[in-house]
Coordinates of C-alpha atoms in Angstrom, one line a residue:
X261 CA 36.3 96.5 74.0
X262 CA 37.0 95.4 77.6
X263 CA 38.9 92.5 77.4
X264 CA 39.9 90.0 80.2
X265 CA 43.5 89.6 81.5
X266 CA 45.6 86.7 80.1
X267 CA 48.4 85.4 82.3
X268 CA 50.3 82.9 80.6
X269 CA 51.4 80.2 83.3
X270 CA 55.3 79.0 82.7
X271 CA 54.1 75.7 84.2
X272 CA 53.4 72.6 81.7
X273 CA 50.6 71.8 84.3
X274 CA 48.5 75.0 83.1
X275 CA 49.0 74.8 79.6
X276 CA 45.4 74.9 78.6
X277 CA 44.5 78.1 81.0
X278 CA 45.5 80.7 78.6
X279 CA 43.5 79.1 75.8
X280 CA 40.3 79.2 78.1
X281 CA 40.8 83.1 79.1
X282 CA 41.3 83.9 75.5
X283 CA 38.1 82.0 74.9
X284 CA 36.3 83.7 77.5
X285 CA 37.9 86.9 76.3
X286 CA 36.3 86.4 73.0
X287 CA 32.9 85.7 74.3
X288 CA 33.1 89.1 76.6
X289 CA 33.7 91.2 73.5
X290 CA 31.2 89.2 71.4
X291 CA 28.5 89.9 74.1
X292 CA 29.6 93.5 74.2
X293 CA 29.4 93.8 70.5
X294 CA 25.8 92.4 70.7
X295 CA 24.5 95.0 72.9
X296 CA 26.3 97.8 71.4
X297 CA 24.7 96.9 68.0
X298 CA 21.2 96.3 69.8
X299 CA 21.7 99.5 71.5
X300 CA 22.6 101.6 68.3
X301 CA 19.7 99.9 66.0
X302 CA 17.3 100.5 69.0
X303 CA 18.1 103.9 69.4
X304 CA 17.7 104.4 65.4
X305 CA 14.1 103.1 65.7
X306 CA 13.2 105.2 68.6
X307 CA 14.4 108.2 67.0
X308 CA 13.1 107.2 63.6
X309 CA 9.7 107.0 65.5
X310 CA 10.2 110.0 67.4
X311 CA 9.7 108.1 70.5
X312 CA 11.0 110.3 72.9
X313 CA 9.8 108.8 76.2
X314 CA 12.8 106.5 75.7
X315 CA 16.1 108.3 75.1
X316 CA 19.0 106.5 73.4
X317 CA 21.1 106.7 76.5
X318 CA 18.0 105.2 78.6
X319 CA 17.7 102.3 76.1
X320 CA 21.4 101.7 76.4
X321 CA 21.3 101.7 80.2
X322 CA 17.9 99.3 80.3
X323 CA 19.9 96.9 77.8
X324 CA 22.8 96.7 80.5
X325 CA 20.3 96.3 83.2
X326 CA 18.6 93.6 81.2
X327 CA 21.9 91.6 80.6
X328 CA 23.0 92.2 84.1
X329 CA 19.4 90.9 85.6
X330 CA 19.3 87.8 83.4
X331 CA 22.9 86.9 84.5
X332 CA 22.2 87.1 87.9
X333 CA 18.6 85.0 87.2
X334 CA 20.2 82.2 85.6
X335 CA 23.2 81.8 88.1
X336 CA 25.9 82.9 85.5
X337 CA 27.1 86.0 87.5
X338 CA 30.7 84.7 87.8
X339 CA 31.0 83.8 83.9
X340 CA 29.6 86.8 82.9
X341 CA 31.8 89.0 85.2
X342 CA 34.7 87.3 83.9
X343 CA 33.5 87.7 80.1
X344 CA 32.8 91.3 81.1
X345 CA 36.0 91.8 82.9
X346 CA 35.6 95.9 82.9
X347 CA 39.0 97.6 84.2
X348 CA 39.2 101.0 85.9
X349 CA 42.3 101.8 83.5
X350 CA 40.4 101.0 80.3
X351 CA 37.8 103.2 81.6
X352 CA 40.1 106.4 82.1
X353 CA 42.7 105.6 79.3
X354 CA 40.6 104.3 76.5
X355 CA 36.9 105.7 77.0
X356 CA 36.6 108.7 78.8
X357 CA 39.3 111.0 76.6
X358 CA 37.6 110.4 73.1
X359 CA 34.0 111.4 75.1
X360 CA 35.5 114.6 76.3
X361 CA 37.5 115.6 73.5
X362 CA 34.6 115.3 71.1
X363 CA 32.9 117.4 73.6
X364 CA 35.5 120.1 72.9
X365 CA 36.2 119.7 69.6
X366 CA 32.4 119.8 68.3
X367 CA 31.9 123.5 70.1
X368 CA 30.7 125.5 67.2
X369 CA 33.1 129.0 68.0
X370 CA 30.2 131.4 67.0
X371 CA 27.6 130.4 69.2
X372 CA 30.1 129.2 71.9
X373 CA 31.9 132.8 72.3
X374 CA 28.5 134.9 71.5
X375 CA 27.6 133.5 75.1
X376 CA 30.7 132.9 76.5
X377 CA 30.2 135.1 79.4
X378 CA 26.9 133.4 80.4
X379 CA 28.9 129.9 79.6
X380 CA 31.5 130.6 82.1
X381 CA 29.4 131.8 84.8
X382 CA 27.3 128.6 84.4
X383 CA 30.0 126.3 84.2
X384 CA 32.7 128.0 86.6
X385 CA 30.9 129.9 89.2
X386 CA 27.5 128.1 88.6
X387 CA 29.4 124.5 89.3
X388 CA 31.0 125.8 92.3
X389 CA 27.7 126.8 94.0
X390 CA 26.2 123.3 92.9
X391 CA 29.1 121.3 94.7
X392 CA 29.2 123.6 97.5
X393 CA 25.8 123.5 98.3
X394 CA 25.3 119.6 97.7
X395 CA 28.3 118.7 99.8
X396 CA 26.9 121.0 102.7
X397 CA 23.4 119.5 102.3
X398 CA 24.9 116.2 102.6
X399 CA 26.9 116.7 105.5
X400 CA 24.1 118.4 107.3
X401 CA 21.6 115.5 106.4
X402 CA 24.4 113.1 107.9
X403 CA 24.3 115.5 111.1
X404 CA 20.8 115.5 111.6
X405 CA 20.9 111.8 111.0
X406 CA 18.7 112.0 107.8
X407 CA 21.3 109.9 105.7
X408 CA 24.5 107.9 106.4
X409 CA 27.2 110.4 107.6
X410 CA 30.2 111.2 105.7
X411 CA 33.5 113.6 107.0
X412 CA 32.9 117.3 105.8
X413 CA 35.4 116.8 103.1
X414 CA 34.1 113.5 101.9
X415 CA 30.8 115.5 101.4
X416 CA 32.4 118.0 99.2
X417 CA 34.3 115.5 97.0
X418 CA 30.9 113.7 96.4
X419 CA 29.4 117.3 95.6
X420 CA 31.9 117.9 93.3
X421 CA 31.9 114.8 91.5
X422 CA 27.7 114.7 91.3
X423 CA 27.7 118.4 89.8
X424 CA 29.3 117.1 86.4
X425 CA 26.0 117.2 84.2
X426 CA 25.6 115.1 80.9
X427 CA 22.7 116.3 79.3
X428 CA 23.1 114.1 76.3
X429 CA 18.9 113.6 75.9
X430 CA 18.0 117.1 75.9
X431 CA 20.5 117.9 73.3
X432 CA 19.7 115.0 71.4
X433 CA 15.9 116.7 71.4
X434 CA 17.1 119.8 70.6
X435 CA 18.9 118.5 67.5
X436 CA 15.6 116.7 66.4
X437 CA 12.8 119.2 67.3
X438 CA 14.8 122.3 66.8
X439 CA 15.5 125.2 69.4
X440 CA 16.7 128.9 70.1
X441 CA 20.4 129.0 69.3
X442 CA 21.3 130.7 72.5
X443 CA 19.7 128.1 74.7
X444 CA 21.5 125.2 72.9
X445 CA 24.7 127.2 73.1
X446 CA 24.3 127.6 76.8
X447 CA 23.2 123.7 77.5
X448 CA 26.0 122.5 75.5
X449 CA 28.6 124.6 76.6
X450 CA 27.9 124.6 80.1
X451 CA 27.9 120.8 79.9
X452 CA 31.1 120.8 78.2
X453 CA 33.4 123.1 80.9
X454 CA 31.3 122.3 83.8
X455 CA 33.1 118.9 83.5
X456 CA 36.7 120.3 83.8
X457 CA 35.3 122.2 86.6
X458 CA 34.1 119.3 88.4
X459 CA 37.1 117.3 87.9
X460 CA 39.1 120.5 89.1
X461 CA 37.2 120.6 92.6
X462 CA 37.3 117.0 93.1
X463 CA 40.9 116.5 92.7
X464 CA 41.5 119.6 94.9
X465 CA 39.1 118.3 97.7
X466 CA 41.0 114.5 97.4
X467 CA 44.3 116.6 98.1
X468 CA 42.4 118.7 101.1
X469 CA 42.0 115.4 102.2
X470 CA 44.9 113.6 102.0
X471 CA 46.7 116.5 103.5
X472 CA 44.2 117.1 106.4
X473 CA 46.8 116.6 108.7
X474 CA 48.9 119.4 107.8
X475 CA 46.3 121.8 108.4
X476 CA 46.3 123.6 105.2
X477 CA 44.6 126.7 105.2
X478 CA 41.4 128.0 102.9
X479 CA 44.1 130.0 100.7
X480 CA 46.3 126.4 100.2
X481 CA 43.1 125.1 99.0
X482 CA 42.2 127.7 96.2
X483 CA 46.2 127.4 95.3
X484 CA 45.9 123.9 94.9
X485 CA 42.5 124.2 93.0
X486 CA 44.2 127.1 90.3
X487 CA 46.9 124.8 90.0
X488 CA 45.0 121.6 88.8
X489 CA 42.3 123.8 86.7
X490 CA 44.9 126.6 85.4
X491 CA 47.8 124.1 84.7
X492 CA 45.7 121.6 82.9
X493 CA 44.0 124.2 81.0
X494 CA 47.4 125.7 79.9
X495 CA 48.6 122.2 78.9
X496 CA 45.8 121.3 76.8
X497 CA 45.6 124.9 75.1
X498 CA 49.7 124.8 74.6
X499 CA 49.4 121.3 72.8
X500 CA 46.4 122.8 70.6
X501 CA 48.7 125.5 69.5
X502 CA 51.8 123.7 68.9
X503 CA 49.6 121.3 66.6
X504 CA 48.2 124.3 64.8
X505 CA 51.6 125.6 64.3
X506 CA 52.6 122.1 63.0
X507 CA 50.2 121.7 60.7
X508 CA 50.3 124.8 59.1
X509 CA 53.9 125.0 58.6
X510 CA 54.8 121.3 58.0
X511 CA 52.9 121.1 54.3
X512 CA 51.1 118.0 55.4
X513 CA 47.7 118.8 53.3
X514 CA 48.7 117.2 50.1
X515 CA 47.3 113.6 48.7
X516 CA 50.3 111.6 49.0
X517 CA 50.6 112.9 52.9
X518 CA 46.9 112.2 54.0
X519 CA 47.6 109.4 55.9
X520 CA 50.5 110.9 58.2
X521 CA 48.4 113.6 58.6
X522 CA 45.4 112.0 60.1
X523 CA 47.4 109.8 62.2
X524 CA 49.4 113.1 63.6
X525 CA 46.0 114.8 64.0
X526 CA 44.4 111.7 66.1
X527 CA 47.7 111.5 68.3
X528 CA 47.9 114.9 69.7
X529 CA 44.7 114.4 72.0
X530 CA 46.3 111.6 73.6
X531 CA 49.8 113.4 73.9
X532 CA 47.7 116.2 75.7
X533 CA 46.0 113.7 78.1
X534 CA 49.2 111.7 79.0
X535 CA 50.9 115.2 79.4
X536 CA 48.7 116.5 82.0
X537 CA 48.6 113.2 83.9
X538 CA 52.6 112.9 83.8
X539 CA 52.8 116.2 85.3
X540 CA 50.3 115.2 88.0
X541 CA 47.7 117.6 86.8
X542 CA 44.3 116.4 84.9
X543 CA 44.1 114.6 81.8
X544 CA 40.4 115.0 81.4
X545 CA 40.4 118.7 81.7
X546 CA 44.0 119.2 79.2
X547 CA 42.0 117.0 76.5
X548 CA 38.9 118.9 76.6
X549 CA 40.6 122.2 75.9
X550 CA 43.0 120.6 73.4
X551 CA 39.9 119.4 71.4
X552 CA 38.5 123.3 71.7
X553 CA 41.7 124.7 70.7
X554 CA 42.4 122.0 67.6
X555 CA 39.0 122.8 66.2
X556 CA 39.3 126.2 66.1
X557 CA 42.9 126.3 64.7
X558 CA 44.2 123.1 63.8
X559 CA 41.5 122.0 61.8
X560 CA 41.3 124.3 59.2
X561 CA 44.6 124.1 58.3
X562 CA 44.0 120.1 57.6
X563 CA 43.1 119.2 54.0
X564 CA 39.5 118.8 53.1
X565 CA 39.9 114.8 52.8
X566 CA 41.6 115.1 56.1
X567 CA 38.9 117.5 57.8
X568 CA 36.4 114.8 56.7
X569 CA 37.9 111.7 58.3
X570 CA 39.0 113.4 61.8
X571 CA 35.5 114.5 62.2
X572 CA 33.9 111.3 61.4
X573 CA 36.4 109.3 63.2
X574 CA 36.3 111.3 66.5
X575 CA 32.1 111.3 66.5
X576 CA 32.7 107.6 65.7
X577 CA 34.9 106.5 68.9
X578 CA 32.9 109.1 71.2
X579 CA 29.6 107.3 70.1
X580 CA 30.9 104.2 70.7
X581 CA 32.9 104.8 74.2
X582 CA 29.7 106.8 75.5
X583 CA 27.1 104.2 74.3
X584 CA 29.7 101.4 76.1
X585 CA 29.4 103.7 79.4
X586 CA 25.9 103.9 79.7
X587 CA 25.7 99.8 78.9
X588 CA 28.1 99.2 81.7
X589 CA 26.7 101.4 84.1
X590 CA 23.4 99.5 83.7
X591 CA 25.1 96.2 83.8
X592 CA 27.2 97.0 87.0
X593 CA 24.3 98.3 88.7
X594 CA 22.4 95.2 88.4
X595 CA 25.5 92.5 89.1
X596 CA 27.6 94.6 91.4
X597 CA 27.7 94.6 95.3
X598 CA 26.4 97.9 96.1
X599 CA 25.6 99.5 99.5
X600 CA 22.2 99.3 99.2
X601 CA 21.8 99.6 103.0
X602 CA 22.4 103.7 102.7
X603 CA 19.0 103.9 100.7
X604 CA 18.2 107.2 102.5
X605 CA 21.5 108.6 101.2
X606 CA 20.6 108.3 97.7
X607 CA 17.2 109.4 98.4
X608 CA 18.1 112.6 100.1
X609 CA 21.2 113.0 97.5
X610 CA 18.8 113.3 94.6
X611 CA 16.7 116.0 96.3
X612 CA 19.7 117.7 97.6
X613 CA 21.7 117.9 94.0
X614 CA 17.7 119.1 92.3
X615 CA 18.3 121.9 95.2
X616 CA 22.0 122.5 94.2
X617 CA 20.9 122.7 90.6
X618 CA 18.3 125.1 91.4
X619 CA 20.7 127.4 93.1
X620 CA 23.5 127.0 90.2
X621 CA 21.1 128.0 87.6
X622 CA 18.8 130.5 89.0
X623 CA 21.3 132.6 90.8
X624 CA 23.6 132.4 87.9
X625 CA 20.9 133.6 85.3
X626 CA 20.2 136.6 87.7
X627 CA 23.7 137.7 87.6
X628 CA 24.2 137.2 83.9
X629 CA 20.6 139.1 83.1
X630 CA 21.9 142.0 85.1
X631 CA 24.8 142.4 82.5
X632 CA 22.7 142.0 79.5
X633 CA 20.4 144.4 77.9
X634 CA 16.6 143.6 77.6
X635 CA 16.6 141.9 74.4
X636 CA 19.4 139.6 75.4
X637 CA 18.2 138.3 78.7
X638 CA 17.7 134.7 79.6
X639 CA 14.2 133.9 79.4
X640 CA 12.8 131.8 82.9
X641 CA 11.7 129.3 80.4
X642 CA 15.2 129.0 79.1
X643 CA 16.2 128.7 82.6
X644 CA 13.9 126.2 83.7
X645 CA 14.9 124.2 80.7
X646 CA 18.8 124.6 81.9
X647 CA 17.8 123.3 85.5
X648 CA 16.4 120.3 84.1
X649 CA 18.8 119.3 81.7
X650 CA 21.2 118.5 84.5
X651 CA 21.5 114.7 83.9
X652 CA 24.4 113.0 85.2
X653 CA 26.3 110.4 83.1
X654 CA 30.0 109.4 82.3
X655 CA 31.8 112.1 84.2
X656 CA 30.1 111.7 87.5
X657 CA 30.2 107.6 87.2
X658 CA 33.9 107.9 86.7
X659 CA 35.0 110.5 89.2
X660 CA 32.7 107.8 91.5
X661 CA 34.8 104.5 90.5
X662 CA 37.4 107.0 91.2
X663 CA 36.2 107.5 94.8
X664 CA 36.1 104.0 95.4
X665 CA 39.9 104.0 95.7
X666 CA 40.3 107.5 97.0
X667 CA 38.1 106.9 100.0
X668 CA 38.5 104.0 102.8
X669 CA 36.2 102.3 105.3
X670 CA 33.3 101.4 102.7
X671 CA 32.7 105.2 101.8
X672 CA 33.8 105.3 98.3
X673 CA 31.5 102.1 98.0
X674 CA 28.5 104.2 98.9
X675 CA 29.4 107.1 97.0
X676 CA 29.7 104.8 94.0
X677 CA 26.8 103.3 94.6
X678 CA 24.5 106.5 95.1
X679 CA 26.3 107.9 92.1
X680 CA 25.3 105.2 89.9
X681 CA 21.5 105.0 91.5
X682 CA 21.4 108.8 90.6
X683 CA 22.9 108.4 87.2
X684 CA 20.1 105.6 86.5
X685 CA 17.3 107.3 87.7
X686 CA 17.8 110.9 86.2
X687 CA 18.7 109.3 82.8
X688 CA 15.3 107.1 82.9
X689 CA 13.0 109.1 84.6
X690 CA 14.0 112.7 83.9
X691 CA 15.3 111.7 80.6
X692 CA 12.3 110.2 79.6
X693 CA 10.3 113.1 80.3
X694 CA 12.4 115.4 79.0
X695 CA 10.8 115.7 75.5
X696 CA 7.5 116.5 77.2
X697 CA 8.5 119.1 79.8
X698 CA 10.6 120.6 76.8
X699 CA 7.6 121.0 74.9
X700 CA 5.5 122.3 77.9
X701 CA 8.2 124.8 78.4
X702 CA 7.7 125.8 74.7
X703 CA 11.4 125.8 74.0
X704 CA 11.6 123.2 71.3
X705 CA 10.0 123.3 67.8
X706 CA 10.7 124.3 64.4
X707 CA 9.3 127.9 65.1
X708 CA 12.5 128.3 67.0
X709 CA 14.5 130.8 64.7
X710 CA 18.0 131.4 66.3
X711 CA 18.6 135.1 67.3
X712 CA 22.3 135.1 67.4
X713 CA 22.4 136.7 63.6
X714 CA 21.5 140.0 65.2
X715 CA 25.1 139.5 67.0
X716 CA 27.2 138.9 63.9
X717 CA 28.5 141.4 61.5
X718 CA 28.9 141.0 57.7
X719 CA 32.4 138.9 58.6
X720 CA 30.7 136.5 61.0
X721 CA 32.6 138.4 63.9
X722 CA 30.6 139.2 67.0
X723 CA 29.5 142.6 67.7
X724 CA 29.1 143.5 71.5
X725 CA 25.4 144.3 72.4
X726 CA 25.3 148.0 73.2
X727 CA 24.4 149.0 76.6
X728 CA 22.5 152.0 78.4
X729 CA 25.1 153.2 80.8
X730 CA 22.5 155.8 82.2
X731 CA 20.3 153.0 83.2
X732 CA 23.1 151.4 85.5
X733 CA 24.5 154.6 87.2
X734 CA 25.5 153.6 90.6
X735 CA 25.1 150.5 90.5
X736 CA 28.6 149.0 90.5
X737 CA 27.8 145.3 90.4
X738 CA 26.1 145.9 87.2
X739 CA 29.0 147.5 85.8
X740 CA 31.5 144.7 86.7
X741 CA 29.2 142.3 85.1
X742 CA 28.9 144.4 81.8
X743 CA 32.6 144.7 81.5
X744 CA 33.0 140.9 81.9
X745 CA 30.3 140.4 79.2
X746 CA 32.5 142.7 77.1
X747 CA 35.5 140.7 77.3
X748 CA 34.0 138.0 75.5
X749 CA 33.8 140.2 72.5
X750 CA 37.2 141.3 73.2
X751 CA 38.4 138.0 73.0
X752 CA 36.8 137.4 69.8
X753 CA 38.4 140.2 68.4
X754 CA 41.7 139.4 69.5
X755 CA 41.1 136.1 68.0
X756 CA 39.7 137.6 64.7
X757 CA 42.7 139.8 64.6
X758 CA 45.4 138.1 65.9
X759 CA 45.3 134.5 66.8
X760 CA 43.4 133.2 64.0
X761 CA 46.0 134.9 61.4
X762 CA 48.9 133.4 63.6
X763 CA 47.7 129.9 64.0
X764 CA 46.0 129.2 60.8
X765 CA 46.1 130.0 57.2
X766 CA 43.2 132.4 57.2
X767 CA 43.6 135.8 57.4
X768 CA 41.1 136.3 60.1
X769 CA 38.2 137.4 57.8
X770 CA 37.3 134.3 56.8
X771 CA 35.5 131.8 59.1
X772 CA 34.5 128.2 58.7
X773 CA 30.7 127.3 58.3
X774 CA 29.9 125.8 61.7
X775 CA 27.1 123.7 62.2
X776 CA 25.1 125.6 64.9
X777 CA 24.2 122.8 66.5
X778 CA 27.0 120.1 66.7
X779 CA 26.8 116.6 67.6
X780 CA 26.0 115.7 71.1
X781 CA 28.1 113.2 72.9
X782 CA 25.9 110.6 71.8
X783 CA 26.3 111.2 68.2
X784 CA 23.0 111.8 67.4
X785 CA 21.7 111.8 63.8
X786 CA 19.9 115.1 62.6
X787 CA 17.7 113.3 60.3
X788 CA 14.3 113.3 61.3
X789 CA 13.6 110.0 60.1

């Protein structure tokens, strides 16, 4: 994993230094491997015994906390910090990309596109609401002396980064106990696109802050956001389509070229990431959409053996990466010097993000239900489950890590401390009670059969639900929302009739068998022990 820097000195007096640094790096890697092994074994034992009060993400956090606490008690903090020399570049270049790519790559097209309108509403409009509400409340809390005061733009930056959700525990329990397909698609799809929206908002606010002296108006802020989000998305989609055409026409799906086929497939996501970063865009947003496109179009152009390999490969590295991230977050909070003097900032931030999440989910749920017929409305208990699934994870931690360098005068350190504490508390406390809460809401269990079948025709193509036009006459908002809802079905028809035949070897009538509940970011197993 993260290796210590090795600096070879040209002087003869320091020839022993590189050897000691290499030894320290080896000990550090050994420690990290031991914690990863312990985390996976403990997670397996917890799943096997159906002990949902300590989810895998929580177990990984606790392992990091325990190791960090032991280091402090034994006065070996300096040595262990040397062994555990974690670099920000390592996180952004090697840990985060496979996690985000796997999120997009594991999306199942059928349930995703059948709930496309709702997912986009929650992930785009809802994340914007949550970000703005959090930022405004944090600013007002500072003005009224309830908490540490930050400038308004920095409050909006904090609102953007903390709005990135990572419902790993909820998805794990959904997979273990079973749930309604629509609810799973909403939770998983919203968390995937939510990351892209959160990082685009954060980068936009960061640019606004750095150009505050130029007096940019609101219109330019919107332009900068669209430049980051749409530009990054276009780069990712473009790379995905290029890869689909390459694998379709290059004739690589034969036995003696399987290694070349797999190598090229693995390289394309990183090409997308580095291309976007090189253009000054968001590599995370780009690689996310590359994953969605490559799964839909490129994947079917691979040979069967290569398909099995790339699925297992990205599943593996994303599981390792995210487990390591949770371990490190626990380790970091135990060993780093945080700004614990601003406990009020942490406490009120937790309250504010709960309010913002509620504003996100219930307002978007109301808008989505306006556009849906009675049998397709999102039940209130599903909205409550969606609200409760808003845990914070790797993306919020990554952006908070970035804020330490983006913000001066200790403001970034305060945000980083608050974010780390929020991630730990939500994963440990809320994550541990998730199973009980979902059972109380009656949204998990084997009796939940997927109602999606009614919305697919014999060729597995999505059919838009019929609407009663008379029931909504005169309601312009409802009509607009219904038109947007129909656009999901229109896109599915375009995909089936034009995109799939052009970019794949399928004729559009065939559709690969999708696992209705794909692996979550934690890579949990489907077995029940």
